[in-house]
Short mmCIF file of C-alpha atoms and ligand atoms in Angstrom, two decimals:
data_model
loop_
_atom_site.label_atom_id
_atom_site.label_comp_id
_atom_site.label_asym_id
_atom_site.label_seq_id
_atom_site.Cartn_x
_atom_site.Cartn_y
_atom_site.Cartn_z
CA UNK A 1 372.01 -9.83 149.80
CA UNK A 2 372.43 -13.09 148.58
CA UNK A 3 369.08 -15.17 148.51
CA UNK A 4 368.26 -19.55 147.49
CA UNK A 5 365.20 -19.32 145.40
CA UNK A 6 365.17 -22.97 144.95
CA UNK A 7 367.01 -25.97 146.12
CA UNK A 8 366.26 -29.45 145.11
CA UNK A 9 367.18 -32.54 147.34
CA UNK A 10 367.16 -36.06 146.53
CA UNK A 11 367.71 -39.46 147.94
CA UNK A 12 368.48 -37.84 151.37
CA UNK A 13 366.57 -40.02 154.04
CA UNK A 14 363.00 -39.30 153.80
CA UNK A 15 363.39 -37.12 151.52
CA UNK A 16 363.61 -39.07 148.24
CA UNK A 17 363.22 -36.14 145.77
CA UNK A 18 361.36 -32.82 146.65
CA UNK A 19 361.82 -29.33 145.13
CA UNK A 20 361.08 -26.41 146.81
CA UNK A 21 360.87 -22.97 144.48
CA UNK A 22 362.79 -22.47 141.85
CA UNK A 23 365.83 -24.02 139.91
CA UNK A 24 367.54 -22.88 136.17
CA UNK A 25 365.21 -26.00 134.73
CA UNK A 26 361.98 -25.42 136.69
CA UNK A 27 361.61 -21.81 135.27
CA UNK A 28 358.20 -21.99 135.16
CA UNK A 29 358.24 -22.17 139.62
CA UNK A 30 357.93 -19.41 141.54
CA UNK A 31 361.46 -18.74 143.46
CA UNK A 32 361.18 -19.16 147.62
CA UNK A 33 359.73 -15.96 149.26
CA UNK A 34 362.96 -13.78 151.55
CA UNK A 35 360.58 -15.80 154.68
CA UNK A 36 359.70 -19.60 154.19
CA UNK A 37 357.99 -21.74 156.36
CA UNK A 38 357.81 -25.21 156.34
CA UNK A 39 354.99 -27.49 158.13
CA UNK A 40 353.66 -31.08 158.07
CA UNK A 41 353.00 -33.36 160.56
CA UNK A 42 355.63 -35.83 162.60
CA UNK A 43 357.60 -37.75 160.84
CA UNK A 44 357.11 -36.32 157.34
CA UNK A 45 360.80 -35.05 157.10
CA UNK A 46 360.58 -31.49 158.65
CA UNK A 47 363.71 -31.90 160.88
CA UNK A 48 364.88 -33.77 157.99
CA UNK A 49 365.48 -30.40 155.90
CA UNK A 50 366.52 -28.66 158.49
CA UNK A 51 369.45 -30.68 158.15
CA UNK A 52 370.08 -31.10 154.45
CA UNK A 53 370.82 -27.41 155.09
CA UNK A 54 373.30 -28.58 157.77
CA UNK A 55 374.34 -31.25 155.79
CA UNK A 56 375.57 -29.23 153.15
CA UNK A 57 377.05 -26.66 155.58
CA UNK A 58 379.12 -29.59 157.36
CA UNK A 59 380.13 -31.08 153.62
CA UNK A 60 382.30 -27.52 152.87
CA UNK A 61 383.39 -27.55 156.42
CA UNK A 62 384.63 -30.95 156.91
CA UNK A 63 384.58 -32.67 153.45
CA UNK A 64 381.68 -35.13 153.04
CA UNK A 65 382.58 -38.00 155.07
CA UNK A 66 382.67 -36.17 157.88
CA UNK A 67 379.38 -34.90 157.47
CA UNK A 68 378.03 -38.21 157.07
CA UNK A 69 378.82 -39.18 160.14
CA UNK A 70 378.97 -35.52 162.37
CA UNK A 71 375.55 -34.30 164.22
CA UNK A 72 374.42 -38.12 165.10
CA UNK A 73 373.83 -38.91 161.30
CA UNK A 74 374.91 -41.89 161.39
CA UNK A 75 377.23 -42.68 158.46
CA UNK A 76 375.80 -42.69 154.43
CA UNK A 77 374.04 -45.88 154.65
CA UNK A 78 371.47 -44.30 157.17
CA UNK A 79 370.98 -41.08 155.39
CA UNK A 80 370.95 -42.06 152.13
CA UNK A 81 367.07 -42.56 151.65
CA UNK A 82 366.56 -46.61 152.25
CA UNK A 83 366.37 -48.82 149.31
CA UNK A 84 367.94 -46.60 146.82
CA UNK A 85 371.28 -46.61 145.26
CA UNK A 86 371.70 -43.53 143.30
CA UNK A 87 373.61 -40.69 145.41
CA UNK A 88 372.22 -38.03 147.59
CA UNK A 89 372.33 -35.02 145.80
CA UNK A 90 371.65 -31.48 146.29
CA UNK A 91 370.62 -28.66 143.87
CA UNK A 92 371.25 -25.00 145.47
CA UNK A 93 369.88 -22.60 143.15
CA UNK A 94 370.81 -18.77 144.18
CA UNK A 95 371.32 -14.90 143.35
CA UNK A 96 374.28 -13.31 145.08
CA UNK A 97 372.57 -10.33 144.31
CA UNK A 98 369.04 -9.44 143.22
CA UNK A 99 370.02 -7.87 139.52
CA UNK A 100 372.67 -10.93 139.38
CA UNK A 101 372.08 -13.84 137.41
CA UNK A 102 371.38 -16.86 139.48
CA UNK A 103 373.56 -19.39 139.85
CA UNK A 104 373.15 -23.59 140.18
CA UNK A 105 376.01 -25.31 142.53
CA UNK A 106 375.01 -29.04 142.25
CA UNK A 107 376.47 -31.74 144.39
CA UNK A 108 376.35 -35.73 144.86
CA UNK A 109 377.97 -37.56 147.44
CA UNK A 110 378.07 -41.26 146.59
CA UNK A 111 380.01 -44.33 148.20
CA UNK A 112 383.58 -45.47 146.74
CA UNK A 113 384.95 -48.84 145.98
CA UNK A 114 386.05 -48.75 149.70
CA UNK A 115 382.82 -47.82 150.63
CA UNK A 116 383.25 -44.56 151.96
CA UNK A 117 381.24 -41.45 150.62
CA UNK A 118 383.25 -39.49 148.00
CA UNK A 119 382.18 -36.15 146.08
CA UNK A 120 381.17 -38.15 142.96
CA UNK A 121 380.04 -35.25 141.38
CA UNK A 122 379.72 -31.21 141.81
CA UNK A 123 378.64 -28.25 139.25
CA UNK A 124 378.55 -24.48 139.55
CA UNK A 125 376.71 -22.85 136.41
CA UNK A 126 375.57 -19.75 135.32
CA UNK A 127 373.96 -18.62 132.20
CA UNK A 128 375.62 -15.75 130.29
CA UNK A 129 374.61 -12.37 130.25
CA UNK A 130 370.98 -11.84 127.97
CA UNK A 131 371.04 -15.86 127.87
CA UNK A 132 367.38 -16.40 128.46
CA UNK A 133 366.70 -19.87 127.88
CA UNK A 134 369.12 -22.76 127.34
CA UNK A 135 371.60 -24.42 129.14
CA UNK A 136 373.70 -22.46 131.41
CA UNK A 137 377.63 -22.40 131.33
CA UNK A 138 379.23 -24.80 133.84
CA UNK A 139 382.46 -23.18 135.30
CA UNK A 140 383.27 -25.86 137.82
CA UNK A 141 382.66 -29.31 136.82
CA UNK A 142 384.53 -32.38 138.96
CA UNK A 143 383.85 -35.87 138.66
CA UNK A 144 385.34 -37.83 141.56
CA UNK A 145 387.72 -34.71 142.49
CA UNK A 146 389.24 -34.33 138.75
CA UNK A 147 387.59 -32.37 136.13
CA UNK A 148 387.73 -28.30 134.74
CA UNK A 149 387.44 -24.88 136.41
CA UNK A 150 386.74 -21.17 134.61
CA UNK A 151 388.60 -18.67 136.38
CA UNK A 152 387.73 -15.38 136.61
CA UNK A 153 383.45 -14.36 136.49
CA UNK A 154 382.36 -14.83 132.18
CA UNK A 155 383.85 -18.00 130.42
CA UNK A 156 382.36 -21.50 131.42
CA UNK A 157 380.95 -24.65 128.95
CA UNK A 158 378.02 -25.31 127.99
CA UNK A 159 377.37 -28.72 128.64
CA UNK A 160 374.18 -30.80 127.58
CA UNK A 161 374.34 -33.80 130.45
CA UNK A 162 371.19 -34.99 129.76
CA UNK A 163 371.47 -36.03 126.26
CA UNK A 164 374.60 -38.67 127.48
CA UNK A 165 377.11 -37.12 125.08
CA UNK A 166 379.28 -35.39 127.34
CA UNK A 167 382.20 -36.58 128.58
CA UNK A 168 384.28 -35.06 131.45
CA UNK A 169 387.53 -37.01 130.97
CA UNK A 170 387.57 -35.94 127.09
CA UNK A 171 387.41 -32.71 127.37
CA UNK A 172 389.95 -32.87 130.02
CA UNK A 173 392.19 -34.43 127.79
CA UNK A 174 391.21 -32.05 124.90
CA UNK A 175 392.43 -29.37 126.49
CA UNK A 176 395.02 -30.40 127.62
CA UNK A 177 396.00 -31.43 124.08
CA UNK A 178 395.36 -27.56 123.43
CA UNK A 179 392.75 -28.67 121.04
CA UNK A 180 389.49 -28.04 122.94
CA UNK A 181 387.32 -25.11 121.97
CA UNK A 182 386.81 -23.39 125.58
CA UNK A 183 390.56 -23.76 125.74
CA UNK A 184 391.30 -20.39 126.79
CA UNK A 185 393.63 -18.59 129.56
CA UNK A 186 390.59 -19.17 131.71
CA UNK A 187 390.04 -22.45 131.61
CA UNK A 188 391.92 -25.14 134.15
CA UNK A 189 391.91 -28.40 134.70
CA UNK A 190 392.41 -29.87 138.02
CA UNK A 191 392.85 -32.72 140.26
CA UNK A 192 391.82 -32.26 143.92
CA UNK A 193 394.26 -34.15 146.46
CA UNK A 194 390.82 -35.04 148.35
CA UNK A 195 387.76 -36.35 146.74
CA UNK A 196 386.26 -36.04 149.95
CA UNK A 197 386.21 -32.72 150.28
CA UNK A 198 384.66 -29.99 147.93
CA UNK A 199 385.92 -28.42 145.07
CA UNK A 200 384.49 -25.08 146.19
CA UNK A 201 386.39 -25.37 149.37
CA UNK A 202 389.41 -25.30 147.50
CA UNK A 203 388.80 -23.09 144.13
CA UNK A 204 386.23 -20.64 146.69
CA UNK A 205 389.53 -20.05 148.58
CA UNK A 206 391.53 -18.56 145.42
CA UNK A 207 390.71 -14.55 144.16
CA UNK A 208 391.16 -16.32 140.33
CA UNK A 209 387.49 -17.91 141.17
CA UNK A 210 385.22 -14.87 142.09
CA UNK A 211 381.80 -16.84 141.27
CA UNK A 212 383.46 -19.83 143.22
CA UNK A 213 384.66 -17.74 146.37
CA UNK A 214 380.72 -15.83 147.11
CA UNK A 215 379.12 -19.52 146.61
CA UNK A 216 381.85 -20.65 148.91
CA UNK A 217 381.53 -17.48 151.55
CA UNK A 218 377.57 -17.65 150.76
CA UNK A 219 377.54 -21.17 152.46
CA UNK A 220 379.67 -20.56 155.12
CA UNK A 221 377.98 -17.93 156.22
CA UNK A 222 374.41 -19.79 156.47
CA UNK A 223 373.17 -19.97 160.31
CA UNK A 224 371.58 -22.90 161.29
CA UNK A 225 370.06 -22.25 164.79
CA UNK A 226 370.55 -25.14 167.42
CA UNK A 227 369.83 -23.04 169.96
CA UNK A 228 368.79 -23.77 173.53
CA UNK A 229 367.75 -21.81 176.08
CA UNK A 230 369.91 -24.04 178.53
CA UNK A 231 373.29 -23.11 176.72
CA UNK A 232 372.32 -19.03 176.38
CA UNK A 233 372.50 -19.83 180.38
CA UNK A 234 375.50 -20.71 180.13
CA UNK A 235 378.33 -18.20 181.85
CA UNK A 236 381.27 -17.72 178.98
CA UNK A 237 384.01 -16.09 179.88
CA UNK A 238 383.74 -12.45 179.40
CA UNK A 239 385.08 -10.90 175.66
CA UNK A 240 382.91 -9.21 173.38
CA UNK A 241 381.99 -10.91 170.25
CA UNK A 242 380.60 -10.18 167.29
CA UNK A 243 378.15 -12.98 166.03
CA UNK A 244 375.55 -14.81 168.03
CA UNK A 245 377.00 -18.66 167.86
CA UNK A 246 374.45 -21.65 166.39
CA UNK A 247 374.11 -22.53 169.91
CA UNK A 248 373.13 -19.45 171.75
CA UNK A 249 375.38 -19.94 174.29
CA UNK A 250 377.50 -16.35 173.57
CA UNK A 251 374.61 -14.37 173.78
CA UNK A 252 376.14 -12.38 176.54
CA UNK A 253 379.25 -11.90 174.29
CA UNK A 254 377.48 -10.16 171.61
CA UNK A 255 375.72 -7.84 174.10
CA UNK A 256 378.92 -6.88 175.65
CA UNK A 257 380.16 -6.43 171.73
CA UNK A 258 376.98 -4.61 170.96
CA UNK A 259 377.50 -2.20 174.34
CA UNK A 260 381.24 -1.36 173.27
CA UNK A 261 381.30 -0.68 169.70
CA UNK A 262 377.50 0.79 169.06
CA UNK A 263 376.32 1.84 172.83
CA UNK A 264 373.43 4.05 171.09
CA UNK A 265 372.41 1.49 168.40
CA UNK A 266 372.50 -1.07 170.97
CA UNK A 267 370.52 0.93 173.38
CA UNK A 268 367.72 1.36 170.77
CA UNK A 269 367.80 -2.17 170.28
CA UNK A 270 367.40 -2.74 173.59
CA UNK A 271 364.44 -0.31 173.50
CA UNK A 272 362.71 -2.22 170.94
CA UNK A 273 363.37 -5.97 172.35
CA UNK A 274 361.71 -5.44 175.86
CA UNK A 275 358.92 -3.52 173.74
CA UNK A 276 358.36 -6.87 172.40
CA UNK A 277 358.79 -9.13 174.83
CA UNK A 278 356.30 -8.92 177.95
CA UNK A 279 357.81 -7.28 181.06
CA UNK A 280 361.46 -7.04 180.31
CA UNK A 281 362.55 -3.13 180.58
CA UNK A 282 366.24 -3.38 180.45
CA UNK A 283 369.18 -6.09 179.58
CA UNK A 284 372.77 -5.25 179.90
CA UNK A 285 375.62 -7.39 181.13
CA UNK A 286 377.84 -7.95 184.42
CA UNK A 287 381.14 -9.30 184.66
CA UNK A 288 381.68 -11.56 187.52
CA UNK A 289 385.31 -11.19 189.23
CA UNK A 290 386.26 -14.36 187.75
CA UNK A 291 385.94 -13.16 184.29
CA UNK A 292 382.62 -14.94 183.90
CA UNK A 293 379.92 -12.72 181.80
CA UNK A 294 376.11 -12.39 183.31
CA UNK A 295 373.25 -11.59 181.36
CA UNK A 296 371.03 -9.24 183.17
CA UNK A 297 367.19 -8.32 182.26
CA UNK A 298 365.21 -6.02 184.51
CA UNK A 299 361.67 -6.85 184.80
CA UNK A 300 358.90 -3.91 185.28
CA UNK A 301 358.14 -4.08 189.27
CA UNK A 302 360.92 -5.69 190.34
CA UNK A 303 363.91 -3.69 192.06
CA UNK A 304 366.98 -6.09 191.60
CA UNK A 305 368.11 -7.49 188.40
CA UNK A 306 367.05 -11.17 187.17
CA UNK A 307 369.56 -12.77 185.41
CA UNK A 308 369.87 -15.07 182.57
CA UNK A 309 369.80 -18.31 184.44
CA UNK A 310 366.20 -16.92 186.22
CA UNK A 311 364.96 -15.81 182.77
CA UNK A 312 362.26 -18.06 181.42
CA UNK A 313 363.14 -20.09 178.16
CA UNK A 314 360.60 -18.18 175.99
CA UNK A 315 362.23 -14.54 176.69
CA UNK A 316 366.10 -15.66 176.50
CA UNK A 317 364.33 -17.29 172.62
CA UNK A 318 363.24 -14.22 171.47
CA UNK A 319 365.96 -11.93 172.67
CA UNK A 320 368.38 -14.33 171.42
CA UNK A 321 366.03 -14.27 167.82
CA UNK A 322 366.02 -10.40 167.82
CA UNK A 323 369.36 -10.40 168.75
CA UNK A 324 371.02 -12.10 165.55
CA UNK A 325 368.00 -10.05 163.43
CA UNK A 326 369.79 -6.99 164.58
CA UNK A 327 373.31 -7.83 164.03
CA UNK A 328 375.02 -5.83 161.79
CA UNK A 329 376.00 -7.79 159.10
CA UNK A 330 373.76 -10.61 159.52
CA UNK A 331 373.97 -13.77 157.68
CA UNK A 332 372.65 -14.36 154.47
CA UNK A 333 370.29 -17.91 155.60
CA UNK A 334 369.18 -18.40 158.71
CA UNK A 335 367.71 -21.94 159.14
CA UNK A 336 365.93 -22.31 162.43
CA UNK A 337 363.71 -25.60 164.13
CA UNK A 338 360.23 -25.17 165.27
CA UNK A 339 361.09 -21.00 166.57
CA UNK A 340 357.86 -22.06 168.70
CA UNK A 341 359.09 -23.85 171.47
CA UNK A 342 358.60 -22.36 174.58
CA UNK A 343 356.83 -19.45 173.31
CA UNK A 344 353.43 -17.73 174.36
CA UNK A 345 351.13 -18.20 171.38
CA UNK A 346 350.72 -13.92 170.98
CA UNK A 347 354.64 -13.77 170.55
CA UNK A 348 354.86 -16.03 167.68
CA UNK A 349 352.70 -13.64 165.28
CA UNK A 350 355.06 -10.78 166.49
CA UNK A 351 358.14 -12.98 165.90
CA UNK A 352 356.74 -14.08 162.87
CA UNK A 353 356.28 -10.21 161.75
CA UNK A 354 359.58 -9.76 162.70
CA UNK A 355 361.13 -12.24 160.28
CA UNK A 356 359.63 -11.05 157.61
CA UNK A 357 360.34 -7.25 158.22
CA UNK A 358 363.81 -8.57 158.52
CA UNK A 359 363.83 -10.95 155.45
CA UNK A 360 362.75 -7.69 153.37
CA UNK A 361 364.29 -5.03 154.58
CA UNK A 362 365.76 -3.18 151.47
CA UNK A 363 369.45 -3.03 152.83
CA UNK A 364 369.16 -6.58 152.42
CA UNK A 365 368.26 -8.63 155.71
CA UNK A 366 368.66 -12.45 155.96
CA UNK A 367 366.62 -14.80 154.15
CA UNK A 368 364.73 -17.16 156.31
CA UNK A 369 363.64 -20.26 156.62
CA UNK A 370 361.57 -22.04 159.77
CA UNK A 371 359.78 -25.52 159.93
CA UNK A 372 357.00 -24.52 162.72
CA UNK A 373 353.67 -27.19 164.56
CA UNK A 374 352.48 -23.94 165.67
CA UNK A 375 348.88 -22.40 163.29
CA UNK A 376 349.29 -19.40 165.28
CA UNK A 377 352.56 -18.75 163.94
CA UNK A 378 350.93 -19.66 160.34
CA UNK A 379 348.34 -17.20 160.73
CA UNK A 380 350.88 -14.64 159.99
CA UNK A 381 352.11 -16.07 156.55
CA UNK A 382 351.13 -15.65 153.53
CA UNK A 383 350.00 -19.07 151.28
CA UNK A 384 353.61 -18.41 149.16
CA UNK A 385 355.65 -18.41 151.99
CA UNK A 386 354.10 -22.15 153.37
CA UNK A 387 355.35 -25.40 152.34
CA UNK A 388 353.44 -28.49 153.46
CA UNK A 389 355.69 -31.49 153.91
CA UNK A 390 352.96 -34.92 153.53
CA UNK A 391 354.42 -38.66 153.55
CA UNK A 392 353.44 -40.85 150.40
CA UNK A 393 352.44 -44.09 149.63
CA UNK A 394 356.12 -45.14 149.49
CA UNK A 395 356.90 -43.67 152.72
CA UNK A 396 358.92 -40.88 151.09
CA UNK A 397 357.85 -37.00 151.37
CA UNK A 398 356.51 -34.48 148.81
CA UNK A 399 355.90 -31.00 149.23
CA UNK A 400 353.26 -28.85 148.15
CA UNK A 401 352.97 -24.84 148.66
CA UNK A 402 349.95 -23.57 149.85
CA UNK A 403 349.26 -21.17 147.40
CA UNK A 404 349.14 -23.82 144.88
CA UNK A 405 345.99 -25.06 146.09
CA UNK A 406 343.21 -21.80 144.78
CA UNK A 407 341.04 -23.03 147.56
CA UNK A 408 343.32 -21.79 150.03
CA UNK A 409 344.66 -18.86 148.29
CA UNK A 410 340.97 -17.54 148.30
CA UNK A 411 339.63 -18.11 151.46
CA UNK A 412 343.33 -16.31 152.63
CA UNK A 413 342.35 -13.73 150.27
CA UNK A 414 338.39 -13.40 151.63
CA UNK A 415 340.63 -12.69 155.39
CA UNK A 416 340.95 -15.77 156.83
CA UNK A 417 344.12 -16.44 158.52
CA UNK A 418 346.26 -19.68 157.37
CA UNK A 419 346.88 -21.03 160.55
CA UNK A 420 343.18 -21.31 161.43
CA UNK A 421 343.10 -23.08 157.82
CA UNK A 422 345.74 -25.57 158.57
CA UNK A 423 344.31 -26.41 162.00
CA UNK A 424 340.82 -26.99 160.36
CA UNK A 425 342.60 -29.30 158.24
CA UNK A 426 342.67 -27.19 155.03
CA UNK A 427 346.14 -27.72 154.42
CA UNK A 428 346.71 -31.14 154.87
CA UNK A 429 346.20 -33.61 152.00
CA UNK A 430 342.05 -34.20 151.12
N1 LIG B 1 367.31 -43.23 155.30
C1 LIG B 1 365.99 -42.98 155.35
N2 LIG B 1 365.20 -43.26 154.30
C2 LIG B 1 363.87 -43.03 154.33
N3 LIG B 1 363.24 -42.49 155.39
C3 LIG B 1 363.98 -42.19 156.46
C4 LIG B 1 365.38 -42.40 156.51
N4 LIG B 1 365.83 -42.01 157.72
C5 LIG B 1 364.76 -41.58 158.39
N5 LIG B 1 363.64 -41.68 157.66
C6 LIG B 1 362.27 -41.30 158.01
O1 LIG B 1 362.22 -39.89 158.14
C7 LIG B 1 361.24 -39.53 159.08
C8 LIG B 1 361.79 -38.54 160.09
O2 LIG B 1 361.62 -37.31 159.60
P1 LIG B 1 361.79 -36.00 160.46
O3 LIG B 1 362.53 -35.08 159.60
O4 LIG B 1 362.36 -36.30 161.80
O5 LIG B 1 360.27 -35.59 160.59
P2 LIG B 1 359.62 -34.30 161.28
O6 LIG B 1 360.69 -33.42 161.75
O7 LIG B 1 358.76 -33.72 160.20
O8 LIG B 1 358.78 -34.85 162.40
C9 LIG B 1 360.79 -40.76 159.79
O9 LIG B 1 359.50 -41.07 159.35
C10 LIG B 1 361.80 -41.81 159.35
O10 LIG B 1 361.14 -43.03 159.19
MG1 LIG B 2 361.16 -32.76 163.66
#
C-alpha cells in the first residue's frame, strides 16, 4: 500500500518550514516509519499539522479557496504563516507501492491580483527507472492553471528550477511550435478553466494519466479522524455502510455492513475488540421501528444490553479505532488528534501496539500518523517513529526526531521506555 515517507510544509501558520522524513532532495533522511507520532507541547503547531494534512485533503476536494476558508481557517491571510509573503506550499513525497519509485507532488497556493488564493504552482515528478541521483522527470507542471502534462506512466522533463533557467511558458510555446524536444504523443499542454482548483483533480480523473489518477485516489482516500464520541452516539438511520465516516458518527452503519456481508469475520472481530477493551463481551446492532440504528455492547455481569449512548467515551474511541483498523480495504493515511482523550492510561500502550501491528501488516495496512500529550502512549514507540514539535526564537516551529538525538536512542536501547524519557524532560529542547 501506498505510504508518504516525507512531506515538507512551509509558510503554513506556525509552521514556517519543517520537514519531516524524507523527500527526492533530502536523500540522505530517513523516510517516516508505517506509525508516526508527533509530540510537543501547546502551542508548538501539533494541531497545526494535523491540518496541513486536511488542508491538502480539502484543496483536491474543493479547489483551494475553499479550503482556505472551510474547517474555521479563516481565509489565506490567517493561515499563511504571519509576516511572510512567499506562498504556502506543500511537498508530499510518496511510494504507491513499496518496489515503486517514489514520487514528489508539490503544491503552492498563493494570493491573485484580486486577492484571492490561486494554485500558483503544482508538480508531480518521478525519476526514471535505474535513475539514481539527479533530478527527477516532472510530468505535471502548471503555473497559475496553464502549463504541460505526460500522459501515460514513463515520459516527463527534466527540469532544473533551481538554477532560474527554466521557463514554463517557453516550453509551452515550443511545443506547441512542434519544436520542443519532449514533444512527443505523450506530452500535452493544458489550460485549466479553474486556477483554483487542482490540476490533479482534473488530469487524476482521466485513465491517459495513471501516475496522476493513484496520487489523485491516494489523497482522497487519506482519513483524517474528527471523531467524537458524542456523534458515534448519534442514531443514523439504519443502512449498512461500508467505511467508518471522519466523524464517527456511522459507526453503527459499518457494524450492520460488517454483520451482513462478513458475519464470521465480523464475529472474530468482535472477539478480539472486547478482548481489548475492559468489560465489553459482545456489540451488535438493533434497529429501532423507526428505522433508527442502535449500537449495542454487552458488559460482563450485566443481563440487559447497554447501548451506545450509555457507553463511556473511552470504549465507543477504541471500538470506533479498531473498527476502521479492521476494515477491509482500509485507507492508505490515517491522520488522527491526540487518540488519548478519554482513554485509561493501560489502553493507550495496547492501542498504540495496535497501530503499529496495523501500519505493518504485510498485506499492506494503513500508514499512520498521531500527534499524542500522553508519555504513556510514547512508551510504546520507538525513537524513529517520534517527532518533537519545539517553538523557536521567531515564534515559528522546528521538528526534531528522537532518534536523532544518540542520548536518547541509547538509554531506549539500555530499556528505558520513551515516554518516561519525555516526561523526565529528555525530549524536550536542553
Ligand atoms: N498564521 C500564523 N502564523 C504563525 N503562527 C501562527 C499562525 N496561526 C497560528 N499560529 C500559532 O500557532 C500556534 C497554534 O498551534 P497548534 O497547532 O494549535 O498547537 P498545538 O496543537 O501543538 O497545541 C499558536 O502558537 C499560534 O500562535
Ligand atoms: Mg492542538
Amino acid at each position: 500500500m501506498a505510504k508518504i515517507e516525507g512531506i515538507n510544509v512551509k509558510n503554513f501558520k506556525v509552521l514556517k518550514d519543517i520537514t519531516l522524513g524524507r523527500l527526492w532532495n533530502k536523500q540522505q533522511n530517513d523516510p517516516l516509519t508505517p506509525m508516526t507520532a508527533v509530540i510537543g507541547k501547546n502551542g508548538v503547531g501539533k494541531s497545526t499539522l494535523f491540518d496541513a494534512f486536511g488542508f491538502l485533503a480539502d484543496c483536491l476536494k474543493s479547489g483551494v479557496e475553499e479550503a482556505c476558508d472551510a474547517r474555521g481557517r479563516g481565509g489565506f491571510e490567517k493561515i499563511r504563516a504571519q509576516g511572510q509573503d512567499g506562498p504556502i506550499e506543500f511537498q508530499v513525497y510518496y511510494r504507491e507501492e513499496s518496489s515503486t519509485r517514489p514520487i514528489t507532488y508539490e503544491l503552492a497556493i498563493d494570493l491573485d491580483d484580486s486577492s484571492r488564493p490561486y494554485v500558483r504552482k503544482e508538480r508531480l515528478r518521478q525519476r526514471r527507472s535505474g535513475q539514481r541521483t539527479g533530478w527527477p522527470f516532472s510530468f505535471l507542471m502548471l503555473d497559475g492553471g496553464v502549463g504541460v502534462v505526460w500522459k501515460g506512466d514513463k515520459e516527463g522533463r527534466q527540469v532544473v528550477e533551481e538554477e532560474g533557467d527554466f521557463d514554463l511558458l517557453e516550453l509551452m510555446k515550443s511545443i506547441k511550435a512542434g519544436k520542443a524536444e519532449e514533444e512527443s504523443r505523450e506530452t500535452e499542454v493544458v489550460e485549466l478553466e479553474d486556477k483554483r482548483k487542482l490540476g490533479i483533480a482534473t488530469f487524476g480523473s482521466l485513465k491517459q494519466h495513471p501516475r496522476v489518477s493513484s496520487f489523485r485516489r491516494f489523497l482522497e482516500g487519506w482519513y483524517l479522524s474528527y471523531f467524537t464520541p458524542d456523534a458515534a452516539r448519534s442514531l443514523p438511520l439504519a443502512g449498512p455502510q461500508k467505511h467508518l465516516n471522519i466523524h464517527g458518527d456511522n459507526v453503527g452503519n459499518v457494524v450492520q455492513f460488517m454483520e451482513r456481508e462478513q458475519p464470521r469475520r465480523f464475529q472474530a472481530i468482535l472477539n478480539r475488540i472486547a478482548e481489548k477493551i475492559p468489560g465489553v463481551q459482545k456489540i451488535n446492532t438493533h434497529k429501532t421501528p423507526d428505522g433508527r440504528l442502535l449500537l449495542r455492547f454487552n458488559d460482563k455481569g450485566f443481563k440487559d444490553p447497554f447501548y451506545a449512548q450509555q457507553m463511556s467515551d473511552g470504549t465507543l474511541k477504541v471500538f470506533a479505532y479498531l473498527l476502521l483498523l479492521e476494515d477491509p480495504s482500509p485507507p492508505p493515511f490515517v491522520c488522527i488528534e491526540e487518540p488519548e482523550n478519554g482513554l485509561y492510561h493501560k489502553l493507550l500502550e495496547t492501542l498504540a501496539e495496535e497501530f503499529r501491528e496495523h501500519s505493518t501488516t504485510k498485506k499492506g495496512g494503513s500508514q499512520i500518523f498521531v500527534t499524542t500529550h500522553q508519555p504513556y502512549f510514547v512508551d510504546a514507540l520507538a525513537p524513529d517513529e517520534v517527532w518533537v514539535l519545539e517553538k523557536g526564537e521567531d515564534g515559528f516551529s522546528t521538528v526534531r526526531r528522537a532518534s536523532d538525538d544518540t542520548l536518547v536512542q541509547n538509554m531506549v536501547d539500555e530499556g528505558l521506555p520513551l515516554g518516561g524519557l519525555w516526561y523526565s524532560d529528555y525530549l524536550d529542547a536542553r
